[in-house]
Short mmCIF file of C-alpha atoms and ligand atoms in Angstrom, two decimals:
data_model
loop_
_atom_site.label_atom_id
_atom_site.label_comp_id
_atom_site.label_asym_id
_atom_site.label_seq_id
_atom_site.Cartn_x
_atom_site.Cartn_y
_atom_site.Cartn_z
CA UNK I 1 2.16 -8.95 -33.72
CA UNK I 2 2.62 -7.68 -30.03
CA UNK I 3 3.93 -4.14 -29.92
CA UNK I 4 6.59 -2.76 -27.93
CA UNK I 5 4.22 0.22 -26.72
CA UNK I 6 1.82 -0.83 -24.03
CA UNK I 7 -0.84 1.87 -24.28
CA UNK I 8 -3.16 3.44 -21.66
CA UNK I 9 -6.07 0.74 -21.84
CA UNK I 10 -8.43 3.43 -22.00
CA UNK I 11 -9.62 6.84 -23.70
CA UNK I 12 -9.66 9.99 -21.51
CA UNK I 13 -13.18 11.67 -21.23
CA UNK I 14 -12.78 13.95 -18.32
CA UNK I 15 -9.73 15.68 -17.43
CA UNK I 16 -8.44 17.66 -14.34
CA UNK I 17 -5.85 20.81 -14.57
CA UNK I 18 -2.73 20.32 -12.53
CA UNK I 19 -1.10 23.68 -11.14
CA UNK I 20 2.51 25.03 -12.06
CA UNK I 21 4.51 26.21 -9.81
CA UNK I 22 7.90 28.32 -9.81
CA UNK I 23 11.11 26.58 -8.23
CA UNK I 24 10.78 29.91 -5.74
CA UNK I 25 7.09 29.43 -5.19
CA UNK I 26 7.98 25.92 -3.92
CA UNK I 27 10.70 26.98 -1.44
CA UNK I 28 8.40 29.02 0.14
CA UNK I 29 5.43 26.82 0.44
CA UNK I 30 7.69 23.61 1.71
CA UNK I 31 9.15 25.53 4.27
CA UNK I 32 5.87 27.40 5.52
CA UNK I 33 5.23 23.44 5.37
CA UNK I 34 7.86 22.44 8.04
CA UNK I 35 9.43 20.58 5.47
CA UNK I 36 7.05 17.97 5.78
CA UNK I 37 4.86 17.39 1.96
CA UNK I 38 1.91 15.56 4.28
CA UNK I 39 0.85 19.32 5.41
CA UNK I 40 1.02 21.11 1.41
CA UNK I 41 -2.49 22.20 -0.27
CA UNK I 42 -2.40 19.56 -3.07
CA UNK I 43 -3.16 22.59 -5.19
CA UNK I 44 0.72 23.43 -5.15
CA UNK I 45 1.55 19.99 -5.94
CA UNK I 46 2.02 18.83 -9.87
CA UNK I 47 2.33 15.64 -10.14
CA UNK I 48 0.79 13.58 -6.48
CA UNK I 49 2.58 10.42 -6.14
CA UNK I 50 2.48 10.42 -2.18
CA UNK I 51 0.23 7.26 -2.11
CA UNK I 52 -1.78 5.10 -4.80
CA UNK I 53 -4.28 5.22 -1.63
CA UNK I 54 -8.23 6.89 -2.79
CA UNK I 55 -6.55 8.40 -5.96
CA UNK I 56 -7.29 6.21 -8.87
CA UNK I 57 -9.71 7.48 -11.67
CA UNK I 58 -12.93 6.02 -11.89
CA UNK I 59 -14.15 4.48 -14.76
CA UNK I 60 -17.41 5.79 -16.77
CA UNK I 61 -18.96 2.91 -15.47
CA UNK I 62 -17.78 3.24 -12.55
CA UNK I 63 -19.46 7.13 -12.15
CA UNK I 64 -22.44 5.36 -13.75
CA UNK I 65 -22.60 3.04 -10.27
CA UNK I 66 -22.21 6.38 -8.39
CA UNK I 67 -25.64 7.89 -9.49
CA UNK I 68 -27.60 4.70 -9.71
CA UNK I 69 -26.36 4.18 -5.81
CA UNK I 70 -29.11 3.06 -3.69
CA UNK I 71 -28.99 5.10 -0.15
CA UNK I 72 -31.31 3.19 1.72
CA UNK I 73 -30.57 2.82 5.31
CA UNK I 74 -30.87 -1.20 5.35
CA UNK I 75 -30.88 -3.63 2.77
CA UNK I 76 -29.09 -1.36 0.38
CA UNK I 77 -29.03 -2.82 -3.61
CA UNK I 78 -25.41 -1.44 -3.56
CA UNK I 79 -24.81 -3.64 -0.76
CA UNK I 80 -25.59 -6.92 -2.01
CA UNK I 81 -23.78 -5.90 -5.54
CA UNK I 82 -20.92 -5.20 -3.43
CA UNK I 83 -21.18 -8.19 -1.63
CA UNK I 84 -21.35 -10.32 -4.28
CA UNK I 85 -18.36 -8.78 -6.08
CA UNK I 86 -16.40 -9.27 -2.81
CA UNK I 87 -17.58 -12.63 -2.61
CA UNK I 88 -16.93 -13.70 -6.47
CA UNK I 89 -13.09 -13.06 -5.64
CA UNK I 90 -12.78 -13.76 -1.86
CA UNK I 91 -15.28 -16.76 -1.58
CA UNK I 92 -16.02 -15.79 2.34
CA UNK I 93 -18.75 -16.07 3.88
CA UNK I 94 -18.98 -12.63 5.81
CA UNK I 95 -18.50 -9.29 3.66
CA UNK I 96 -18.76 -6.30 6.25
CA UNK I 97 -18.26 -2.81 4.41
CA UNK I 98 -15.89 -0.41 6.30
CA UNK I 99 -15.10 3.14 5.22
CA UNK I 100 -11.77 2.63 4.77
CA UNK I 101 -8.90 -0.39 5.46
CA UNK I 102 -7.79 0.74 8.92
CA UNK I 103 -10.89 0.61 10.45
CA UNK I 104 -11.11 -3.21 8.85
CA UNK I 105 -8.37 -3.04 11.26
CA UNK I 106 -9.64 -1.47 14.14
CA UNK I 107 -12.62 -3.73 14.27
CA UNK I 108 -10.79 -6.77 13.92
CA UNK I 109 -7.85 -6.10 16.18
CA UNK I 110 -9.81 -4.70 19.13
CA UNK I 111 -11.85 -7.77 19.54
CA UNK I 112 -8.81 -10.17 18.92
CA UNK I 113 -6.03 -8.35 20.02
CA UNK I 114 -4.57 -7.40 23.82
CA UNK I 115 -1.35 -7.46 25.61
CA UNK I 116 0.40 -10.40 25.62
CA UNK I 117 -0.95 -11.26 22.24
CA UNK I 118 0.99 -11.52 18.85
CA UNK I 119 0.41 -10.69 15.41
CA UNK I 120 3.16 -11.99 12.35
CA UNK I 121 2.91 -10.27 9.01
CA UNK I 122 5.41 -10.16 6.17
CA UNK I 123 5.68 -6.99 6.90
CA UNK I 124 3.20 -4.70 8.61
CA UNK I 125 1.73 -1.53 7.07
CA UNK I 126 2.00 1.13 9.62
CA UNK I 127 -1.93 1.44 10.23
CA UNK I 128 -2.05 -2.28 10.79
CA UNK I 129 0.66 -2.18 13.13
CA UNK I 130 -0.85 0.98 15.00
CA UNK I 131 -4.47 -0.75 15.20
CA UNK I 132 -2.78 -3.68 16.93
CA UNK I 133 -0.16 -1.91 18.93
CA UNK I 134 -2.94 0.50 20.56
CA UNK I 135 -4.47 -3.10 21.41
CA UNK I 136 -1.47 -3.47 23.71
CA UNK I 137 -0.67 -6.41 21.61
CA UNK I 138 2.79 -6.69 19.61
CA UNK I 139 2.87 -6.52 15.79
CA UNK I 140 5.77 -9.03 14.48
CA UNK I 141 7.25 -8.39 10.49
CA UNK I 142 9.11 -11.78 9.56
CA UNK I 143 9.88 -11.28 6.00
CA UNK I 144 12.27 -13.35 3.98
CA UNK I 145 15.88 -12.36 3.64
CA UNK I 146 15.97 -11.63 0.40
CA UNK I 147 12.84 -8.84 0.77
CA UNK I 148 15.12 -6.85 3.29
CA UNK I 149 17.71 -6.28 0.63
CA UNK I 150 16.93 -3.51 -1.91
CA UNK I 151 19.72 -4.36 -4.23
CA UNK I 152 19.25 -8.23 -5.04
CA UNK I 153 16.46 -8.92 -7.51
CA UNK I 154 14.31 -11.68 -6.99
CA UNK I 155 10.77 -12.45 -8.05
CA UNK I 156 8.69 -12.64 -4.95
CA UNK I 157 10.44 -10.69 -2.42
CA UNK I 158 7.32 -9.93 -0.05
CA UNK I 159 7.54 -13.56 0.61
CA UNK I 160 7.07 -14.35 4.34
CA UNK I 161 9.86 -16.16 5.90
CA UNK I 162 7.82 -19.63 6.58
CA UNK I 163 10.60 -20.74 8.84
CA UNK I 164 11.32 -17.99 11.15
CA UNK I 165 7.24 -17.83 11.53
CA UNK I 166 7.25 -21.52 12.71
CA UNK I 167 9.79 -20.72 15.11
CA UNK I 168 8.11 -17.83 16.29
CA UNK I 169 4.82 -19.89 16.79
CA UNK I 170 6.66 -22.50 18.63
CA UNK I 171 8.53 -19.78 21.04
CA UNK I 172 5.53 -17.38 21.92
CA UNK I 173 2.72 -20.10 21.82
CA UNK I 174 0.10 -20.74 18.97
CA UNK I 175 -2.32 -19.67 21.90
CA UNK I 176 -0.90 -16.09 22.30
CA UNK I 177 -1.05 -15.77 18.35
CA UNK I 178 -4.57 -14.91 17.67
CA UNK I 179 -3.88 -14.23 13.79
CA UNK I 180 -1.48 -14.37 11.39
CA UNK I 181 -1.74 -12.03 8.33
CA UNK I 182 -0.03 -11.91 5.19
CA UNK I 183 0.18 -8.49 3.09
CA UNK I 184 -0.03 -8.64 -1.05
CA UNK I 185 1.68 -6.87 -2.30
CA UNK I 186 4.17 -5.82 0.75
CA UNK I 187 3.71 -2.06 0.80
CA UNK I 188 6.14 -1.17 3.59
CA UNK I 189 8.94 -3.39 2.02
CA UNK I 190 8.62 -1.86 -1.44
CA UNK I 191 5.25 -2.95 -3.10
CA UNK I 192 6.50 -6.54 -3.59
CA UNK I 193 4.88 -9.39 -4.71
CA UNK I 194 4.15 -12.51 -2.12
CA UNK I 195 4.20 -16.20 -4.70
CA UNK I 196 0.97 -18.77 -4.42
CA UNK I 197 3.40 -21.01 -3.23
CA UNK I 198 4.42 -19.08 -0.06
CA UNK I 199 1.22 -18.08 0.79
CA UNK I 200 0.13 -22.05 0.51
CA UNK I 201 2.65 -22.29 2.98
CA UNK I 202 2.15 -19.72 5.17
CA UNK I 203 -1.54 -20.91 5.42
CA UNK I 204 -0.05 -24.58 6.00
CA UNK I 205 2.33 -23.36 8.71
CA UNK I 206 -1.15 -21.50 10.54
CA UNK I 207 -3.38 -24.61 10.04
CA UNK I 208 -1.02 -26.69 12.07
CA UNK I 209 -1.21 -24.31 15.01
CA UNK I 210 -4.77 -23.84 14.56
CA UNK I 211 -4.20 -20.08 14.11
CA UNK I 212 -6.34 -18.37 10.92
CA UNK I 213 -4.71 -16.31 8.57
CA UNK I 214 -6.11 -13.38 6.86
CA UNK I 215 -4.81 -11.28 4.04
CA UNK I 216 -4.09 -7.72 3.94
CA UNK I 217 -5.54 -7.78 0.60
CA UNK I 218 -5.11 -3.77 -0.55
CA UNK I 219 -3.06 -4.55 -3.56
CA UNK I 220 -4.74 -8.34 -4.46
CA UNK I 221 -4.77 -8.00 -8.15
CA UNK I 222 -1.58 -6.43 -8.70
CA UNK I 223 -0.40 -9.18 -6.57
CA UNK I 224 -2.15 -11.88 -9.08
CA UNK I 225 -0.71 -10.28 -11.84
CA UNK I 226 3.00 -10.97 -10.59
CA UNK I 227 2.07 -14.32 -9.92
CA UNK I 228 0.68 -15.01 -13.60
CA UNK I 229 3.99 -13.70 -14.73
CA UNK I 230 6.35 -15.20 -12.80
CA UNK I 231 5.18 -18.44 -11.11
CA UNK I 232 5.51 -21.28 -12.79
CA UNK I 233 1.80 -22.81 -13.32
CA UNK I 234 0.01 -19.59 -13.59
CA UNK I 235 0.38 -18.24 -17.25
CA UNK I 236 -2.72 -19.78 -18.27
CA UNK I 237 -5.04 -19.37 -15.70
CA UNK I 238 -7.60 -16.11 -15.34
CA UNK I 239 -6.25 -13.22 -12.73
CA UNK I 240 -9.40 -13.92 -11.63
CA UNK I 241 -9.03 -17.34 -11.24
CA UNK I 242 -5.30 -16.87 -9.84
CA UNK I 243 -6.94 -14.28 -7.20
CA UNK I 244 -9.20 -16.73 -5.68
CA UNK I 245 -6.69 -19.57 -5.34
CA UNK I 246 -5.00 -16.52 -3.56
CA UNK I 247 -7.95 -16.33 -0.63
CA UNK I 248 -8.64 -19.93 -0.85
CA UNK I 249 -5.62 -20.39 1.37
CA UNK I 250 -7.21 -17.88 4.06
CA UNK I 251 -9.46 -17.64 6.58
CA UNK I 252 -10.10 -13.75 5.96
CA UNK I 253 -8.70 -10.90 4.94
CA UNK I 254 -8.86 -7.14 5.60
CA UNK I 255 -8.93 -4.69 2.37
CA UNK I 256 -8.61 -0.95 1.65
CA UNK I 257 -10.92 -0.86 -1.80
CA UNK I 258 -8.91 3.02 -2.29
CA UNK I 259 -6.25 0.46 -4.00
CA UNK I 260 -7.33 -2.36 -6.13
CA UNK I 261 -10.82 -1.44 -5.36
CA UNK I 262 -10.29 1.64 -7.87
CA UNK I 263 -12.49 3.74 -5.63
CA UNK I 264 -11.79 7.28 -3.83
CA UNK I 265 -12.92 5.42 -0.21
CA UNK I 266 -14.20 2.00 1.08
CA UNK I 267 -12.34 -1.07 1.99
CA UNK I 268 -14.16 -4.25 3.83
CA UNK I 269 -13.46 -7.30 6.14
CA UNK I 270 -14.20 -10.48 4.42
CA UNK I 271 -14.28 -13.92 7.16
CA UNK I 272 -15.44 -17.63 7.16
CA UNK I 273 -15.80 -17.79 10.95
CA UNK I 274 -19.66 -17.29 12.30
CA UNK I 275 -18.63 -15.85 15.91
CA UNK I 276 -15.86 -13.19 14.69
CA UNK I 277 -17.92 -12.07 12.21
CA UNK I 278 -21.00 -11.58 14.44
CA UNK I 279 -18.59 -9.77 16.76
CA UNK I 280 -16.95 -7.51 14.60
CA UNK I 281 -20.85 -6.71 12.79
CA UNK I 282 -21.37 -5.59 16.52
CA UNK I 283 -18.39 -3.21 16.48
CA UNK I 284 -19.02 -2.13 13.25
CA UNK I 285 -22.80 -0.76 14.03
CA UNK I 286 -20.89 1.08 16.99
CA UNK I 287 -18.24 2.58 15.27
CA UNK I 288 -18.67 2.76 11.79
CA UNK I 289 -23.06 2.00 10.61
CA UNK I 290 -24.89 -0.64 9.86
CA UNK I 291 -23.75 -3.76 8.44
CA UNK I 292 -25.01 -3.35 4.95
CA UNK I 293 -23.04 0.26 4.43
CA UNK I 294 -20.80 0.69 7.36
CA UNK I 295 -19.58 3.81 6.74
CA UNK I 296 -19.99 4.27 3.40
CA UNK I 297 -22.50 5.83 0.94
CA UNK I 298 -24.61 3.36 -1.33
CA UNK I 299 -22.79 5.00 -4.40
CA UNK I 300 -19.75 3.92 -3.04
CA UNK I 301 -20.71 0.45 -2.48
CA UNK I 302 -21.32 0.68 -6.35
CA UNK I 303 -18.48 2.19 -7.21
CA UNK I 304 -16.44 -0.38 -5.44
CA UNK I 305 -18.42 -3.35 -7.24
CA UNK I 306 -17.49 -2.11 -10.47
CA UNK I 307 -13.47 -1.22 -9.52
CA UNK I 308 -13.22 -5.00 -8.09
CA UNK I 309 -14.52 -6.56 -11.65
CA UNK I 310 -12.29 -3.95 -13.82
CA UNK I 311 -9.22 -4.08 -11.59
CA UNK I 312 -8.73 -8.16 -12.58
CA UNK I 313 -8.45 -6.74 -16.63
CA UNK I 314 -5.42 -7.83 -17.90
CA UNK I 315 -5.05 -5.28 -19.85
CA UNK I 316 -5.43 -2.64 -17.37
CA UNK I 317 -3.10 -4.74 -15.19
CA UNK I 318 -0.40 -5.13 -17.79
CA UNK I 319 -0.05 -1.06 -18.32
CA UNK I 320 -0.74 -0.86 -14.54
CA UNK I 321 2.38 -3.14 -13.60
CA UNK I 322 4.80 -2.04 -17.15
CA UNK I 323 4.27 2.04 -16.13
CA UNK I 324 6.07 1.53 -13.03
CA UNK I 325 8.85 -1.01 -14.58
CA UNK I 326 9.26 1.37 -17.41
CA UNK I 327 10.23 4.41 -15.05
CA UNK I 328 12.70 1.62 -12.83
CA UNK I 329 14.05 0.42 -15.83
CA UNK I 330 15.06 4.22 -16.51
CA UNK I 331 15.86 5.29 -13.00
CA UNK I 332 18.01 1.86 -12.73
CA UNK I 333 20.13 2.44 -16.30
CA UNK I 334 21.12 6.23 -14.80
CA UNK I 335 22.38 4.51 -11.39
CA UNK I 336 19.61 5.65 -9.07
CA UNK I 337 19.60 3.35 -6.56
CA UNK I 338 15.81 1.77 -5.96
CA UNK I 339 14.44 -1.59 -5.10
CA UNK I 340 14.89 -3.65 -7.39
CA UNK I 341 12.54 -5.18 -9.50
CA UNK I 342 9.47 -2.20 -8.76
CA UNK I 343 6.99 -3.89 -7.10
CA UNK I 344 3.31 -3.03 -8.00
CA UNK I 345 2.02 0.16 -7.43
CA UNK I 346 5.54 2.57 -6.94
CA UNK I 347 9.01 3.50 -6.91
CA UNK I 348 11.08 2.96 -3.93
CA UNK I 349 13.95 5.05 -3.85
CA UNK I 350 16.66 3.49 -1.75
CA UNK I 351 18.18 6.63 0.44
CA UNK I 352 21.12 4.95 1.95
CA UNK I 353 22.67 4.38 -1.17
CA UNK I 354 21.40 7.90 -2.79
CA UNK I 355 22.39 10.00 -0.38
CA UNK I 356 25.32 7.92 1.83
CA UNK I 357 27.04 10.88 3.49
CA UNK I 358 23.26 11.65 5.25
CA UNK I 359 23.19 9.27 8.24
CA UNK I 360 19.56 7.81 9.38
CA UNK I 361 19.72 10.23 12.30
CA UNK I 362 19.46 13.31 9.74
CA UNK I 363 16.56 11.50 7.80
CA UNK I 364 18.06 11.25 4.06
CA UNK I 365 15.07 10.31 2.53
CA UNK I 366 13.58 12.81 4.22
CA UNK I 367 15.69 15.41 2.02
CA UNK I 368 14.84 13.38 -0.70
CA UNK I 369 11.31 14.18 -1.00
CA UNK I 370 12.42 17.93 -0.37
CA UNK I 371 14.40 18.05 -3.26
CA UNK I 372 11.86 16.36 -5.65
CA UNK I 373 9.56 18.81 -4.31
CA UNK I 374 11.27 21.91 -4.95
CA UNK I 375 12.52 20.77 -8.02
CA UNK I 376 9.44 19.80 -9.97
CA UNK I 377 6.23 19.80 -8.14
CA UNK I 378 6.63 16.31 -6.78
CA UNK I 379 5.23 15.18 -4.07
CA UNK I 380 6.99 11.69 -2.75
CA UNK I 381 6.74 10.05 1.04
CA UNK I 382 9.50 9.07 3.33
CA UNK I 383 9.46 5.75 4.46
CA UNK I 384 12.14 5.30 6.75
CA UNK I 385 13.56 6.73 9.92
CA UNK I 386 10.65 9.52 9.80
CA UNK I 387 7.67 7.00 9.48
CA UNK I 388 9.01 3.93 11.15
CA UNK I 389 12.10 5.11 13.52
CA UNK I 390 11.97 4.54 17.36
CA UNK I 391 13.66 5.61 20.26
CA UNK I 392 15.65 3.64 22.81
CA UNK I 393 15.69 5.07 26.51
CA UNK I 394 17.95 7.29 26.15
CA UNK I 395 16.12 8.77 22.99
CA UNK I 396 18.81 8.05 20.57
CA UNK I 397 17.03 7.16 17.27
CA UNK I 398 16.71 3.18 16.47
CA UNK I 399 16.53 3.59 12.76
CA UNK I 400 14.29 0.94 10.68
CA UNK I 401 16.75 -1.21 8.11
CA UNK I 402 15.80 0.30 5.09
CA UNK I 403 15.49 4.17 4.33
CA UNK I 404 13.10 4.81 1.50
CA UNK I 405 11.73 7.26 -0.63
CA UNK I 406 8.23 5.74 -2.18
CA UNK I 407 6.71 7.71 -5.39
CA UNK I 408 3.60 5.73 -5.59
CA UNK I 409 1.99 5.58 -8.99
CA UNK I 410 -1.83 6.44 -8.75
CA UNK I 411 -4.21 4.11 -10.78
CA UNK I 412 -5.45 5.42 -14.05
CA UNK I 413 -4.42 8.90 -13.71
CA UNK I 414 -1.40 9.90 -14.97
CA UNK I 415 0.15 8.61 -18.66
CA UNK I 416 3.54 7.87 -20.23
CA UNK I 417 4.54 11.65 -20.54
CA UNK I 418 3.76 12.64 -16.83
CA UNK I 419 5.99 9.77 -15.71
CA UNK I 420 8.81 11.15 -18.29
CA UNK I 421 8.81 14.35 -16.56
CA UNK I 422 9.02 12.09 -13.41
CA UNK I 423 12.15 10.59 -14.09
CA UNK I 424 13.73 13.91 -15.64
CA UNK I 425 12.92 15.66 -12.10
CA UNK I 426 14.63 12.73 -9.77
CA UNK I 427 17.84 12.54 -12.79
CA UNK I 428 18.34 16.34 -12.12
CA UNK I 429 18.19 15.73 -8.05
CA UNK I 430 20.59 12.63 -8.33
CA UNK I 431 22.74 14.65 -10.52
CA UNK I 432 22.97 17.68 -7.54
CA UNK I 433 22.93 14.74 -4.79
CA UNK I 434 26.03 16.04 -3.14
CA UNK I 435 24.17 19.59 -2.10
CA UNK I 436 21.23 18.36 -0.42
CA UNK I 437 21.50 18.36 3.49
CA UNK I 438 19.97 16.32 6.27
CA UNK I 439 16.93 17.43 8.41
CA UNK I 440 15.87 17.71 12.39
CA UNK I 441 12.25 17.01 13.36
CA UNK I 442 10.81 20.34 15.57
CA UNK I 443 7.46 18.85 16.33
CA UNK I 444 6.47 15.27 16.48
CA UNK I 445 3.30 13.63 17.71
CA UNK I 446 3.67 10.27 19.90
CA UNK I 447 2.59 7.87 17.07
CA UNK I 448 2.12 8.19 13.36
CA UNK I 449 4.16 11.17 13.83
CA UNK I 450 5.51 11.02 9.55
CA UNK I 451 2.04 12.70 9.13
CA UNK I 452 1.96 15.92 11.11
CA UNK I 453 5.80 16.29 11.84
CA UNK I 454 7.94 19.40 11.35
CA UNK I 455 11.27 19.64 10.04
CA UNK I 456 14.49 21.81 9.95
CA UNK I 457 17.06 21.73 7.56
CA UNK I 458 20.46 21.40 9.31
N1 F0G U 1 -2.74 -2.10 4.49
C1 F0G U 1 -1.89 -1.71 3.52
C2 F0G U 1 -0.91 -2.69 2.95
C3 F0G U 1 -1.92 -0.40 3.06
O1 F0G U 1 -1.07 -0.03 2.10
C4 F0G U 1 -2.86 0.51 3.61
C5 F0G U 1 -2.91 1.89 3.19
C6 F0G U 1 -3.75 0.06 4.60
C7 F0G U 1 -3.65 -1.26 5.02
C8 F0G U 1 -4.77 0.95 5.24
O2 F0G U 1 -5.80 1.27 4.36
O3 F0G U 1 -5.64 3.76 4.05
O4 F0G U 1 -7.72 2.51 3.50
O5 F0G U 1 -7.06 2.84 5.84
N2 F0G U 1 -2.00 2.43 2.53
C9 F0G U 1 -1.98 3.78 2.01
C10 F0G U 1 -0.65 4.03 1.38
C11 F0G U 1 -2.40 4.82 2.97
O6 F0G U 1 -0.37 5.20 1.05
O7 F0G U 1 0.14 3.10 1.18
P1 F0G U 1 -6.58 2.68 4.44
#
């Protein structure tokens, strides 16, 4: 028979206290805060869901990796484990270790990337889009239609818009287009999934031009698993199987293994072409070690080996994926407006519908993640006007189109009755909506500024 419970795939053998908090306690520590949950110890936070980013559990066998890591300087064990596990899902050629995704992205953009250059995505994640941006290049997000809408379901709304990107190639110049990358899931437009088919596309579209394509692969498995659910011609196959077809369309890809690496740290630059790849192994001894750890311990090479082979489980997958349905299911039957279907890894609070009397200029999700703060202990991120607004010249904000609230699940960490407390915390601040207030920023640093900035309440 299949049950209607899907269980945690796994028995707990180690556990870590959480700290409780009073409602007063929590006033006081946001605002010495600046309103801003980046700059809280975690020890006043109960439940973390600020980012699925370095804060899975490891496994037993994954700990196991930690103490047999070897630490030698060159020609690490760890390495070539690692290498081959990278290599068993990615088929590429060249596996360079990195200590985490962005500086994948540093490496890669500062030898390809300058002004006058382009770079499409679905949609960017901001550290991509900061690595190319300090390159003087531009970063260009040409999602579908459908993704920019939080309200229409569809199955694969981290789709790229194939179109508008052939346009794009043919107006700027397949020459000023060094790279075209494609992000699975789409973190900054809600954690969706991108189909096979529209990354075959994609890939077809860049092959014409001659421009490669890599894949901002953070969230790889979780992206398989959406495609053996919903795409037709997929049920069968392995996620395994489903992941390489995934990279078979690319030319490389950049990865942050603190997702579906199920690792604390680590991430990697995987590539087919000989002269990148000895270019960026240059960079990399600069900036981040040699080529066979760059940046990383050998434990954490092993640790990294072992998250790639148990993150393709499909058990683990199917609780991974139904944990964050079953809380959207429940937020969506009490009216909470989110994006709908959840994507893969979190929550995505829409703002602009939650809170419509607090205009982009007074940051709503911003008051959002307040409120779920001081009323339980949870810790959420903005992603809207705070992380991605601009200014024009006369400084008036230029607001991004969605305004989100993300409560990103960790992996492995927290079960069924943590993420009923969840949902009872964000009922009670949907129920007092009409109370909460908009906020000013005080202090703001000239990029990434969601991380260190200051608020007011007005
Ligand atoms: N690309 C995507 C799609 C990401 O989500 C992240 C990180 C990165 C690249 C950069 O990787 O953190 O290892 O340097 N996302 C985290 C998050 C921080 O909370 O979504 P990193």
């Amino acid at each position: 028979m299949q049950t209607k419970t899907i269980i945690e795939p796994f028995k707990i053998k180690s556990v870590e206290p959480i700290r409780f908090t009073t409602k007063e306690e929590r006033e006081k520590i946001l605002k010495e805060a600046g309103f801003n949950p980046f700059l809280i110890h975690a020890d006043d936070v109960l439940i973390d869901l600020l980012t699925d980013s370095g804060t899975s559990a490891m496994s037993s066998k994954q700990w196991a990796g930690i103490m047999d890591g070897d630490e030698s300087y060159a020609g690490s064990r760890s390495f070539y484990r690692f290498e081959e596990a990278v290599n068993k899902i990615t088929h590429m050629k060249y596996i360079i270790p990195t200590h985490q995704g962005r500086a994948a992205e540093k490496i890669l953009f500062s030898i390809i990337g300058r002004s006058g250059k382009y770079f499409p995505n679905n949609t960017h994640f901001d550290t991509t889009r900061a690595n190319i941006e300090f390159t003087g290049a531009e970063a260009v997000d040409l999602l579908n239609e459908t993704g920019k809408h939080p309200e229409i379901r569809a199955d694969f709304k981290g789709n790229m818009d194939v179109e508008k990107l052939a346009t794009f190639i043919k107006e700027k110049g397949a020459e000023n287009i060094p790279l075209c990358m494609i992000t699975v899931t789409n973190n900054s437009g809600g954690g969706q999934p991108v189909s096979m088919q529209n990354i075959k596309e994609t890939s077809e579209v860049c092959k014409k031009y001659n421009i490669p394509l890599f894949i901002d692969a953070c969230r790889f498995a979780e992206n398989a698993y959406f495609i053996k659910k919903r795409e037709k011609g997929y049920t069968d196959k392995s996620l395994l199987e489903i992941a390489q077809e995934m990279f078979s369309y690319a030319d490389g890809a950049t990865m942050s293994a603190k997702k579906d690496g199920l690792a604390n740290i680590g991430g990697f630059l995987a590539m087919n072409d000989t002269d990148l790849a000895m270019k960026c192994r240059n960079l990399l001894i600069v900036t981040e070690g040699f080529p066979t750890y760059g940046g990383l311990a050998g434990r954490d090479l092993e640790a990294i080996a072992q998250g790639l082979q148990e993150v393709l489980d499909e058990h683990y997958l199917q609780y991974r994926i139904r944990s964050v349905e079953y809380l959207g299911e429940k937020l969506v039957s009490a009216g909470v407006p989110i994006i709908e279907p959840p994507g893969g890894h979190a929550i995505y609070i829409d703002a602009k519908r939650f809170l419509p009397n607090i205009p982009s200029e007074k940051f709503p999700g911003q008051s959002i993640v307040c409120a779920l703060y001081i009323e339980g202990g949870i810790r959420a991120v903005e992603i809207g006007s705070v992380m991605f607004g601009k200014y024009d010249k006369n400084g008036k904000l230029i607001p991004p189109p969605m305004e989100l609230v993300r409560l990103a699940i960790p992996r492995r960490v927290y079960t069924q009755s943590h993420i009923d407390y969840v949902l009872e915390i964000i009922l009670e601040v949907f129920k007092n909506r009409e109370s909460l207030k908009g906020y000013k920023i005080t202090y703001e640093a000239p990029m990434l500024r969601h991380f260190t900035a200051r608020f007011e309440g007005i």
